[in-house]
């Protein structure tokens, strides 16, 4: 398939006008575990490599190490207990009409509709709690960084419009290969010679949203999951920060409305050099 043609409709937002100061973005980071991506964003925000501030952190897990990182950086951090929300939905029903949501969601695969709606009801309750926490922070972007919960169209529609995508995710594989929770394991188990990492906007599928950036790392015969994860994570940190900076600089165009799926275009003359730096970094680890 060739590159998207010129007749694509440009729907990009955040394009800066000449002379306009670059705005520091306000970010939420959603985590479930160790939070090393969060740490990288916090460090880079502190030392000036990131044109953004992490203003709030949410976890679905009380024991996430990332919560300690947020607290050490004096960033407000919250926990949303999905289990409780799923139980509440079971006993007191849904807070919104679920049928139309069910028709647009592509994350819950249960063939039994009643079961699926039950799951969706719990998810929506938890997501309402997320939104209640997030909205007062007047965020530019919501960054998923090792957040292991599925995100429903209820949450996505709250933040996205046709022209604006405001939820981004870092995924530890070369999408569309190996979506889901085990990117490094799946890449190695498949026998790949190269692994990849992807930063993408979030849509109503699992890891299917428009790709912002990808890079690759070599896999050597002596590697195991731990060693490729270590190599891949170094790339993840670079890619996530670069993508956020591109967003802050208005360099990410969203191409939509043509015959192909929605995609992005990076307007940065240094793009080839940045790509090369990522590959060099992957070889040096
Ligand atoms: C990363 O590999 C990320 O790509 C994936 O989950 C992992 C999170 O790691 N979505 P950490 O919590 O940032 O250390």
PDB file of C-alpha atoms and ligand atoms in Angstrom:
ATOM      1  CA  UNK A   1       0.000   0.000   0.000  1.00  0.00           C
ATOM      2  CA  UNK A   2       1.357   3.418  -0.866  1.00  0.00           C
ATOM      3  CA  UNK A   3       1.545   6.350   1.489  1.00  0.00           C
ATOM      4  CA  UNK A   4      -1.760   8.198   2.030  1.00  0.00           C
ATOM      5  CA  UNK A   5      -2.453  10.462  -0.941  1.00  0.00           C
ATOM      6  CA  UNK A   6      -2.646  14.243  -0.773  1.00  0.00           C
ATOM      7  CA  UNK A   7      -6.427  14.378  -0.934  1.00  0.00           C
ATOM      8  CA  UNK A   8      -6.642  13.298   2.679  1.00  0.00           C
ATOM      9  CA  UNK A   9      -8.537  15.727   4.872  1.00  0.00           C
ATOM     10  CA  UNK A  10      -6.278  17.387   7.381  1.00  0.00           C
ATOM     11  CA  UNK A  11      -7.957  17.508  10.754  1.00  0.00           C
ATOM     12  CA  UNK A  12      -4.969  18.292  12.897  1.00  0.00           C
ATOM     13  CA  UNK A  13      -5.265  20.574  15.864  1.00  0.00           C
ATOM     14  CA  UNK A  14      -2.620  22.265  17.961  1.00  0.00           C
ATOM     15  CA  UNK A  15      -0.789  23.749  14.981  1.00  0.00           C
ATOM     16  CA  UNK A  16       1.145  26.668  16.364  1.00  0.00           C
ATOM     17  CA  UNK A  17       1.222  30.007  14.627  1.00  0.00           C
ATOM     18  CA  UNK A  18       4.539  31.678  13.970  1.00  0.00           C
ATOM     19  CA  UNK A  19       5.856  33.436  17.033  1.00  0.00           C
ATOM     20  CA  UNK A  20       3.402  31.755  19.346  1.00  0.00           C
ATOM     21  CA  UNK A  21       5.091  30.394  22.450  1.00  0.00           C
ATOM     22  CA  UNK A  22       5.236  26.672  22.744  1.00  0.00           C
ATOM     23  CA  UNK A  23       2.682  25.679  25.302  1.00  0.00           C
ATOM     24  CA  UNK A  24       3.643  23.239  28.033  1.00  0.00           C
ATOM     25  CA  UNK A  25       1.141  20.430  27.919  1.00  0.00           C
ATOM     26  CA  UNK A  26      -0.728  19.223  30.977  1.00  0.00           C
ATOM     27  CA  UNK A  27      -0.623  15.464  31.182  1.00  0.00           C
ATOM     28  CA  UNK A  28      -2.305  12.760  33.194  1.00  0.00           C
ATOM     29  CA  UNK A  29      -0.452   9.458  33.356  1.00  0.00           C
ATOM     30  CA  UNK A  30      -2.391   6.247  33.971  1.00  0.00           C
ATOM     31  CA  UNK A  31      -0.390   3.312  35.311  1.00  0.00           C
ATOM     32  CA  UNK A  32      -0.842  -0.154  36.751  1.00  0.00           C
ATOM     33  CA  UNK A  33       2.663  -1.230  37.723  1.00  0.00           C
ATOM     34  CA  UNK A  34       6.263  -0.209  38.080  1.00  0.00           C
ATOM     35  CA  UNK A  35       5.886   3.127  36.319  1.00  0.00           C
ATOM     36  CA  UNK A  36       9.317   3.441  34.732  1.00  0.00           C
ATOM     37  CA  UNK A  37       7.744   5.258  31.768  1.00  0.00           C
ATOM     38  CA  UNK A  38       6.107   7.618  34.254  1.00  0.00           C
ATOM     39  CA  UNK A  39       9.501   8.142  35.902  1.00  0.00           C
ATOM     40  CA  UNK A  40      11.088   8.946  32.560  1.00  0.00           C
ATOM     41  CA  UNK A  41       8.386  11.552  31.846  1.00  0.00           C
ATOM     42  CA  UNK A  42       8.781  13.048  35.330  1.00  0.00           C
ATOM     43  CA  UNK A  43      12.569  13.257  34.973  1.00  0.00           C
ATOM     44  CA  UNK A  44      12.394  14.781  31.523  1.00  0.00           C
ATOM     45  CA  UNK A  45       9.750  17.256  32.605  1.00  0.00           C
ATOM     46  CA  UNK A  46      12.007  18.307  35.483  1.00  0.00           C
ATOM     47  CA  UNK A  47      15.191  18.714  33.469  1.00  0.00           C
ATOM     48  CA  UNK A  48      13.571  20.447  30.491  1.00  0.00           C
ATOM     49  CA  UNK A  49      13.667  17.632  27.915  1.00  0.00           C
ATOM     50  CA  UNK A  50       9.861  17.374  27.955  1.00  0.00           C
ATOM     51  CA  UNK A  51       7.573  20.261  26.997  1.00  0.00           C
ATOM     52  CA  UNK A  52       4.928  19.014  29.384  1.00  0.00           C
ATOM     53  CA  UNK A  53       4.070  18.570  33.038  1.00  0.00           C
ATOM     54  CA  UNK A  54       2.581  15.495  34.602  1.00  0.00           C
ATOM     55  CA  UNK A  55      -0.151  17.031  36.753  1.00  0.00           C
ATOM     56  CA  UNK A  56      -1.960  13.914  37.934  1.00  0.00           C
ATOM     57  CA  UNK A  57      -1.376  10.163  38.117  1.00  0.00           C
ATOM     58  CA  UNK A  58      -4.026   7.474  38.421  1.00  0.00           C
ATOM     59  CA  UNK A  59      -3.591   3.771  39.003  1.00  0.00           C
ATOM     60  CA  UNK A  60      -6.054   0.907  39.087  1.00  0.00           C
ATOM     61  CA  UNK A  61      -3.710  -0.840  41.507  1.00  0.00           C
ATOM     62  CA  UNK A  62      -3.079   0.222  45.125  1.00  0.00           C
ATOM     63  CA  UNK A  63       0.301  -1.474  45.070  1.00  0.00           C
ATOM     64  CA  UNK A  64       1.635   0.050  41.857  1.00  0.00           C
ATOM     65  CA  UNK A  65       5.215   1.178  42.390  1.00  0.00           C
ATOM     66  CA  UNK A  66       4.465   4.099  40.093  1.00  0.00           C
ATOM     67  CA  UNK A  67       2.311   5.628  42.849  1.00  0.00           C
ATOM     68  CA  UNK A  68       5.429   5.985  44.986  1.00  0.00           C
ATOM     69  CA  UNK A  69       7.192   7.651  42.069  1.00  0.00           C
ATOM     70  CA  UNK A  70       4.312  10.144  41.761  1.00  0.00           C
ATOM     71  CA  UNK A  71       4.346  10.843  45.453  1.00  0.00           C
ATOM     72  CA  UNK A  72       8.144  11.334  45.459  1.00  0.00           C
ATOM     73  CA  UNK A  73       7.653  13.894  42.676  1.00  0.00           C
ATOM     74  CA  UNK A  74       4.808  15.513  44.675  1.00  0.00           C
ATOM     75  CA  UNK A  75       2.277  14.814  41.937  1.00  0.00           C
ATOM     76  CA  UNK A  76      -1.302  14.104  43.075  1.00  0.00           C
ATOM     77  CA  UNK A  77      -1.982  10.398  42.683  1.00  0.00           C
ATOM     78  CA  UNK A  78      -5.242   8.464  42.924  1.00  0.00           C
ATOM     79  CA  UNK A  79      -6.387   4.868  42.815  1.00  0.00           C
ATOM     80  CA  UNK A  80      -9.578   3.792  41.069  1.00  0.00           C
ATOM     81  CA  UNK A  81     -10.622   0.366  42.258  1.00  0.00           C
ATOM     82  CA  UNK A  82     -12.060  -1.336  39.174  1.00  0.00           C
ATOM     83  CA  UNK A  83     -13.080  -4.406  41.188  1.00  0.00           C
ATOM     84  CA  UNK A  84     -15.441  -2.360  43.368  1.00  0.00           C
ATOM     85  CA  UNK A  85     -16.933  -0.648  40.335  1.00  0.00           C
ATOM     86  CA  UNK A  86     -17.558  -3.990  38.635  1.00  0.00           C
ATOM     87  CA  UNK A  87     -19.277  -5.264  41.791  1.00  0.00           C
ATOM     88  CA  UNK A  88     -21.398  -2.125  42.146  1.00  0.00           C
ATOM     89  CA  UNK A  89     -22.487  -2.415  38.529  1.00  0.00           C
ATOM     90  CA  UNK A  90     -23.527  -6.003  39.197  1.00  0.00           C
ATOM     91  CA  UNK A  91     -25.820  -5.016  42.067  1.00  0.00           C
ATOM     92  CA  UNK A  92     -27.129  -1.626  41.036  1.00  0.00           C
ATOM     93  CA  UNK A  93     -27.001  -1.725  37.237  1.00  0.00           C
ATOM     94  CA  UNK A  94     -25.539   0.693  34.781  1.00  0.00           C
ATOM     95  CA  UNK A  95     -25.239   4.455  35.015  1.00  0.00           C
ATOM     96  CA  UNK A  96     -25.772   4.939  31.278  1.00  0.00           C
ATOM     97  CA  UNK A  97     -27.520   3.231  28.379  1.00  0.00           C
ATOM     98  CA  UNK A  98     -25.116   0.584  27.227  1.00  0.00           C
ATOM     99  CA  UNK A  99     -26.584  -0.722  23.988  1.00  0.00           C
ATOM    100  CA  UNK A 100     -25.156   1.947  21.708  1.00  0.00           C
ATOM    101  CA  UNK A 101     -21.798   1.804  23.475  1.00  0.00           C
ATOM    102  CA  UNK A 102     -21.739  -1.929  22.961  1.00  0.00           C
ATOM    103  CA  UNK A 103     -22.217  -1.399  19.252  1.00  0.00           C
ATOM    104  CA  UNK A 104     -19.150   0.819  18.968  1.00  0.00           C
ATOM    105  CA  UNK A 105     -16.821  -1.020  21.333  1.00  0.00           C
ATOM    106  CA  UNK A 106     -14.282  -3.517  19.973  1.00  0.00           C
ATOM    107  CA  UNK A 107     -12.593  -4.558  23.193  1.00  0.00           C
ATOM    108  CA  UNK A 108     -15.018  -6.952  24.893  1.00  0.00           C
ATOM    109  CA  UNK A 109     -15.219 -10.202  22.997  1.00  0.00           C
ATOM    110  CA  UNK A 110     -17.771 -12.169  25.079  1.00  0.00           C
ATOM    111  CA  UNK A 111     -20.325 -13.590  22.613  1.00  0.00           C
ATOM    112  CA  UNK A 112     -22.978 -13.582  25.354  1.00  0.00           C
ATOM    113  CA  UNK A 113     -24.543 -10.115  25.194  1.00  0.00           C
ATOM    114  CA  UNK A 114     -25.797 -10.026  28.802  1.00  0.00           C
ATOM    115  CA  UNK A 115     -22.326 -10.902  30.051  1.00  0.00           C
ATOM    116  CA  UNK A 116     -20.747  -8.333  27.766  1.00  0.00           C
ATOM    117  CA  UNK A 117     -23.089  -5.567  28.927  1.00  0.00           C
ATOM    118  CA  UNK A 118     -22.382  -6.524  32.508  1.00  0.00           C
ATOM    119  CA  UNK A 119     -18.644  -6.086  31.887  1.00  0.00           C
ATOM    120  CA  UNK A 120     -19.229  -2.832  30.046  1.00  0.00           C
ATOM    121  CA  UNK A 121     -21.358  -1.505  32.914  1.00  0.00           C
ATOM    122  CA  UNK A 122     -18.508  -2.086  35.368  1.00  0.00           C
ATOM    123  CA  UNK A 123     -15.969  -0.561  33.025  1.00  0.00           C
ATOM    124  CA  UNK A 124     -18.079   2.550  32.464  1.00  0.00           C
ATOM    125  CA  UNK A 125     -18.528   3.037  36.213  1.00  0.00           C
ATOM    126  CA  UNK A 126     -14.798   2.866  36.755  1.00  0.00           C
ATOM    127  CA  UNK A 127     -14.196   5.207  33.825  1.00  0.00           C
ATOM    128  CA  UNK A 128     -16.701   7.720  35.197  1.00  0.00           C
ATOM    129  CA  UNK A 129     -14.614   7.729  38.381  1.00  0.00           C
ATOM    130  CA  UNK A 130     -11.498   8.321  36.261  1.00  0.00           C
ATOM    131  CA  UNK A 131     -13.142  11.208  34.422  1.00  0.00           C
ATOM    132  CA  UNK A 132     -14.346  12.787  37.681  1.00  0.00           C
ATOM    133  CA  UNK A 133     -10.773  12.827  38.914  1.00  0.00           C
ATOM    134  CA  UNK A 134      -9.175  13.868  35.633  1.00  0.00           C
ATOM    135  CA  UNK A 135     -11.376  16.689  34.388  1.00  0.00           C
ATOM    136  CA  UNK A 136     -10.626  19.291  37.073  1.00  0.00           C
ATOM    137  CA  UNK A 137      -6.979  19.099  36.016  1.00  0.00           C
ATOM    138  CA  UNK A 138      -7.795  20.604  32.602  1.00  0.00           C
ATOM    139  CA  UNK A 139      -5.630  18.172  30.729  1.00  0.00           C
ATOM    140  CA  UNK A 140      -4.239  18.300  27.234  1.00  0.00           C
ATOM    141  CA  UNK A 141      -3.457  14.597  27.002  1.00  0.00           C
ATOM    142  CA  UNK A 142      -4.049  11.402  28.907  1.00  0.00           C
ATOM    143  CA  UNK A 143      -1.027   9.127  28.641  1.00  0.00           C
ATOM    144  CA  UNK A 144      -1.460   5.430  29.270  1.00  0.00           C
ATOM    145  CA  UNK A 145       1.845   4.022  30.474  1.00  0.00           C
ATOM    146  CA  UNK A 146       1.543   0.388  31.442  1.00  0.00           C
ATOM    147  CA  UNK A 147      -2.152   0.840  32.285  1.00  0.00           C
ATOM    148  CA  UNK A 148      -3.536  -2.667  31.927  1.00  0.00           C
ATOM    149  CA  UNK A 149      -7.268  -1.893  31.779  1.00  0.00           C
ATOM    150  CA  UNK A 150      -9.275  -1.843  28.577  1.00  0.00           C
ATOM    151  CA  UNK A 151     -10.621   1.569  27.673  1.00  0.00           C
ATOM    152  CA  UNK A 152     -14.223   1.776  26.467  1.00  0.00           C
ATOM    153  CA  UNK A 153     -15.763   4.227  23.973  1.00  0.00           C
ATOM    154  CA  UNK A 154     -17.410   5.942  26.975  1.00  0.00           C
ATOM    155  CA  UNK A 155     -13.986   7.185  28.096  1.00  0.00           C
ATOM    156  CA  UNK A 156     -12.652   7.704  24.588  1.00  0.00           C
ATOM    157  CA  UNK A 157     -15.635   9.750  23.404  1.00  0.00           C
ATOM    158  CA  UNK A 158     -15.312  11.958  26.454  1.00  0.00           C
ATOM    159  CA  UNK A 159     -11.824  13.065  25.360  1.00  0.00           C
ATOM    160  CA  UNK A 160     -11.741  12.553  21.609  1.00  0.00           C
ATOM    161  CA  UNK A 161     -13.562  14.312  18.851  1.00  0.00           C
ATOM    162  CA  UNK A 162     -13.258  13.733  15.122  1.00  0.00           C
ATOM    163  CA  UNK A 163     -10.460  16.265  14.916  1.00  0.00           C
ATOM    164  CA  UNK A 164      -8.783  15.729  18.264  1.00  0.00           C
ATOM    165  CA  UNK A 165      -7.283  12.636  19.776  1.00  0.00           C
ATOM    166  CA  UNK A 166      -6.279  13.163  23.369  1.00  0.00           C
ATOM    167  CA  UNK A 167      -5.474   9.719  24.718  1.00  0.00           C
ATOM    168  CA  UNK A 168      -2.111   8.153  23.883  1.00  0.00           C
ATOM    169  CA  UNK A 169      -0.546   4.828  24.733  1.00  0.00           C
ATOM    170  CA  UNK A 170       2.873   3.224  24.654  1.00  0.00           C
ATOM    171  CA  UNK A 171       2.870  -0.355  23.465  1.00  0.00           C
ATOM    172  CA  UNK A 172       5.842  -2.732  23.720  1.00  0.00           C
ATOM    173  CA  UNK A 173       5.598  -4.261  20.226  1.00  0.00           C
ATOM    174  CA  UNK A 174       5.531  -3.362  16.563  1.00  0.00           C
ATOM    175  CA  UNK A 175       1.794  -2.881  16.079  1.00  0.00           C
ATOM    176  CA  UNK A 176      -0.309  -4.200  14.484  1.00  0.00           C
ATOM    177  CA  UNK A 177       1.691  -7.283  15.549  1.00  0.00           C
ATOM    178  CA  UNK A 178       1.284  -8.448  19.099  1.00  0.00           C
ATOM    179  CA  UNK A 179      -1.405  -6.238  20.637  1.00  0.00           C
ATOM    180  CA  UNK A 180      -2.408  -6.967  24.229  1.00  0.00           C
ATOM    181  CA  UNK A 181      -0.566  -7.271  27.475  1.00  0.00           C
ATOM    182  CA  UNK A 182       2.502  -9.339  26.541  1.00  0.00           C
ATOM    183  CA  UNK A 183       4.267  -7.490  23.740  1.00  0.00           C
ATOM    184  CA  UNK A 184       7.823  -8.499  24.666  1.00  0.00           C
ATOM    185  CA  UNK A 185       6.919 -12.125  25.450  1.00  0.00           C
ATOM    186  CA  UNK A 186       4.918 -12.498  22.223  1.00  0.00           C
ATOM    187  CA  UNK A 187       7.651 -10.928  20.085  1.00  0.00           C
ATOM    188  CA  UNK A 188      10.288 -13.299  21.480  1.00  0.00           C
ATOM    189  CA  UNK A 189       8.058 -16.377  21.412  1.00  0.00           C
ATOM    190  CA  UNK A 190       7.255 -15.762  17.758  1.00  0.00           C
ATOM    191  CA  UNK A 191      10.955 -15.877  16.909  1.00  0.00           C
ATOM    192  CA  UNK A 192      11.165 -12.304  15.632  1.00  0.00           C
ATOM    193  CA  UNK A 193      14.631 -10.997  14.702  1.00  0.00           C
ATOM    194  CA  UNK A 194      13.553  -7.439  15.474  1.00  0.00           C
ATOM    195  CA  UNK A 195      11.292  -6.164  18.199  1.00  0.00           C
ATOM    196  CA  UNK A 196       9.510  -2.851  18.167  1.00  0.00           C
ATOM    197  CA  UNK A 197       7.776  -0.266  20.304  1.00  0.00           C
ATOM    198  CA  UNK A 198       4.837   1.910  19.293  1.00  0.00           C
ATOM    199  CA  UNK A 199       3.274   5.134  20.532  1.00  0.00           C
ATOM    200  CA  UNK A 200      -0.282   5.523  19.277  1.00  0.00           C
ATOM    201  CA  UNK A 201      -3.528   7.355  19.867  1.00  0.00           C
ATOM    202  CA  UNK A 202      -6.158   5.236  21.574  1.00  0.00           C
ATOM    203  CA  UNK A 203      -9.297   4.252  19.690  1.00  0.00           C
ATOM    204  CA  UNK A 204     -12.122   1.851  20.458  1.00  0.00           C
ATOM    205  CA  UNK A 205     -10.099  -1.277  19.697  1.00  0.00           C
ATOM    206  CA  UNK A 206      -7.285  -2.910  21.629  1.00  0.00           C
ATOM    207  CA  UNK A 207      -4.028  -1.200  20.553  1.00  0.00           C
ATOM    208  CA  UNK A 208      -5.516  -0.333  17.145  1.00  0.00           C
ATOM    209  CA  UNK A 209      -5.419   3.485  17.208  1.00  0.00           C
ATOM    210  CA  UNK A 210      -3.468   5.718  14.783  1.00  0.00           C
ATOM    211  CA  UNK A 211       0.286   5.228  15.152  1.00  0.00           C
ATOM    212  CA  UNK A 212       2.350   8.295  16.048  1.00  0.00           C
ATOM    213  CA  UNK A 213       5.814   6.712  16.172  1.00  0.00           C
ATOM    214  CA  UNK A 214       7.517   3.349  16.051  1.00  0.00           C
ATOM    215  CA  UNK A 215      11.040   2.117  16.374  1.00  0.00           C
ATOM    216  CA  UNK A 216      12.873  -1.174  16.409  1.00  0.00           C
ATOM    217  CA  UNK A 217      15.555  -3.005  18.343  1.00  0.00           C
ATOM    218  CA  UNK A 218      17.546  -6.087  17.323  1.00  0.00           C
ATOM    219  CA  UNK A 219      16.975  -9.411  19.017  1.00  0.00           C
ATOM    220  CA  UNK A 220      20.152 -11.473  19.507  1.00  0.00           C
ATOM    221  CA  UNK A 221      20.374 -15.236  19.928  1.00  0.00           C
ATOM    222  CA  UNK A 222      21.409 -14.879  23.577  1.00  0.00           C
ATOM    223  CA  UNK A 223      18.398 -12.714  24.446  1.00  0.00           C
ATOM    224  CA  UNK A 224      15.593 -13.610  26.814  1.00  0.00           C
ATOM    225  CA  UNK A 225      12.446 -11.671  27.727  1.00  0.00           C
ATOM    226  CA  UNK A 226      14.234  -9.674  30.404  1.00  0.00           C
ATOM    227  CA  UNK A 227      17.027  -8.557  28.111  1.00  0.00           C
ATOM    228  CA  UNK A 228      14.738  -7.506  25.255  1.00  0.00           C
ATOM    229  CA  UNK A 229      12.431  -5.716  27.701  1.00  0.00           C
ATOM    230  CA  UNK A 230      15.415  -3.810  29.031  1.00  0.00           C
ATOM    231  CA  UNK A 231      16.474  -2.838  25.500  1.00  0.00           C
ATOM    232  CA  UNK A 232      12.922  -2.011  24.428  1.00  0.00           C
ATOM    233  CA  UNK A 233      12.172   0.108  27.487  1.00  0.00           C
ATOM    234  CA  UNK A 234      15.095   2.430  26.720  1.00  0.00           C
ATOM    235  CA  UNK A 235      13.419   3.044  23.366  1.00  0.00           C
ATOM    236  CA  UNK A 236       9.978   3.426  24.935  1.00  0.00           C
ATOM    237  CA  UNK A 237      11.224   6.293  27.093  1.00  0.00           C
ATOM    238  CA  UNK A 238      12.690   8.110  24.088  1.00  0.00           C
ATOM    239  CA  UNK A 239       9.663   7.593  21.853  1.00  0.00           C
ATOM    240  CA  UNK A 240       7.077   8.593  24.426  1.00  0.00           C
ATOM    241  CA  UNK A 241       8.866  11.829  25.265  1.00  0.00           C
ATOM    242  CA  UNK A 242       9.490  12.663  21.591  1.00  0.00           C
ATOM    243  CA  UNK A 243       5.831  12.097  20.690  1.00  0.00           C
ATOM    244  CA  UNK A 244       4.670  14.345  23.525  1.00  0.00           C
ATOM    245  CA  UNK A 245       7.116  17.019  22.383  1.00  0.00           C
ATOM    246  CA  UNK A 246       5.836  16.700  18.821  1.00  0.00           C
ATOM    247  CA  UNK A 247       2.304  17.163  20.125  1.00  0.00           C
ATOM    248  CA  UNK A 248       3.373  20.216  22.142  1.00  0.00           C
ATOM    249  CA  UNK A 249       5.036  21.677  19.056  1.00  0.00           C
ATOM    250  CA  UNK A 250       1.978  21.051  16.872  1.00  0.00           C
ATOM    251  CA  UNK A 251       3.944  18.678  14.658  1.00  0.00           C
ATOM    252  CA  UNK A 252       1.507  15.775  14.678  1.00  0.00           C
ATOM    253  CA  UNK A 253      -1.062  15.913  11.889  1.00  0.00           C
ATOM    254  CA  UNK A 254      -4.013  13.589  11.913  1.00  0.00           C
ATOM    255  CA  UNK A 255      -4.958  12.343   8.463  1.00  0.00           C
ATOM    256  CA  UNK A 256      -8.524  11.229   8.249  1.00  0.00           C
ATOM    257  CA  UNK A 257     -11.479  11.131   5.927  1.00  0.00           C
ATOM    258  CA  UNK A 258      -9.798   9.299   3.039  1.00  0.00           C
ATOM    259  CA  UNK A 259     -10.145   5.700   1.962  1.00  0.00           C
ATOM    260  CA  UNK A 260      -7.518   4.488   4.458  1.00  0.00           C
ATOM    261  CA  UNK A 261      -7.709   4.234   8.214  1.00  0.00           C
ATOM    262  CA  UNK A 262      -6.923   7.351  10.221  1.00  0.00           C
ATOM    263  CA  UNK A 263      -3.168   7.875  10.422  1.00  0.00           C
ATOM    264  CA  UNK A 264      -0.701  10.562  11.423  1.00  0.00           C
ATOM    265  CA  UNK A 265       2.034  12.572   9.817  1.00  0.00           C
ATOM    266  CA  UNK A 266       4.999  14.075  11.668  1.00  0.00           C
ATOM    267  CA  UNK A 267       6.038  17.504  10.398  1.00  0.00           C
ATOM    268  CA  UNK A 268       9.586  17.627  11.673  1.00  0.00           C
ATOM    269  CA  UNK A 269      12.559  18.160   9.393  1.00  0.00           C
ATOM    270  CA  UNK A 270      14.712  16.247  11.894  1.00  0.00           C
ATOM    271  CA  UNK A 271      12.461  13.199  11.627  1.00  0.00           C
ATOM    272  CA  UNK A 272      14.937  10.995   9.674  1.00  0.00           C
ATOM    273  CA  UNK A 273      17.748  11.835  12.106  1.00  0.00           C
ATOM    274  CA  UNK A 274      15.504  11.138  15.109  1.00  0.00           C
ATOM    275  CA  UNK A 275      14.600   7.738  13.660  1.00  0.00           C
ATOM    276  CA  UNK A 276      18.269   6.969  13.100  1.00  0.00           C
ATOM    277  CA  UNK A 277      19.122   8.002  16.679  1.00  0.00           C
ATOM    278  CA  UNK A 278      16.519   5.562  17.984  1.00  0.00           C
ATOM    279  CA  UNK A 279      17.952   2.678  16.002  1.00  0.00           C
ATOM    280  CA  UNK A 280      21.504   3.608  17.086  1.00  0.00           C
ATOM    281  CA  UNK A 281      20.315   3.659  20.682  1.00  0.00           C
ATOM    282  CA  UNK A 282      18.761   0.208  20.312  1.00  0.00           C
ATOM    283  CA  UNK A 283      22.065  -1.181  18.972  1.00  0.00           C
ATOM    284  CA  UNK A 284      24.017   0.360  21.818  1.00  0.00           C
ATOM    285  CA  UNK A 285      21.944  -1.415  24.525  1.00  0.00           C
TER     286      UNK A 285
HETATM  287  C1  LIG B   1       5.784  -0.939  29.149  1.00  0.00           C
HETATM  288  O1  LIG B   1       6.504  -1.956  28.493  1.00  0.00           O
HETATM  289  C2  LIG B   1       4.705  -0.381  28.271  1.00  0.00           C
HETATM  290  O2  LIG B   1       5.021  -0.380  26.918  1.00  0.00           O
HETATM  291  C3  LIG B   1       3.572  -1.350  28.514  1.00  0.00           C
HETATM  292  O3  LIG B   1       3.644  -1.661  29.877  1.00  0.00           O
HETATM  293  C4  LIG B   1       4.990  -1.493  30.330  1.00  0.00           C
HETATM  294  C5  LIG B   1       4.939  -0.550  31.473  1.00  0.00           C
HETATM  295  O4  LIG B   1       6.182  -0.426  32.104  1.00  0.00           O
HETATM  296  N1  LIG B   1       2.307  -0.808  28.088  1.00  0.00           N
HETATM  297  P1  LIG B   1       6.395   0.669  33.223  1.00  0.00           P
HETATM  298  O5  LIG B   1       5.270   0.481  34.234  1.00  0.00           O
HETATM  299  O6  LIG B   1       6.351   1.998  32.575  1.00  0.00           O
HETATM  300  O7  LIG B   1       7.738   0.341  33.816  1.00  0.00           O
END
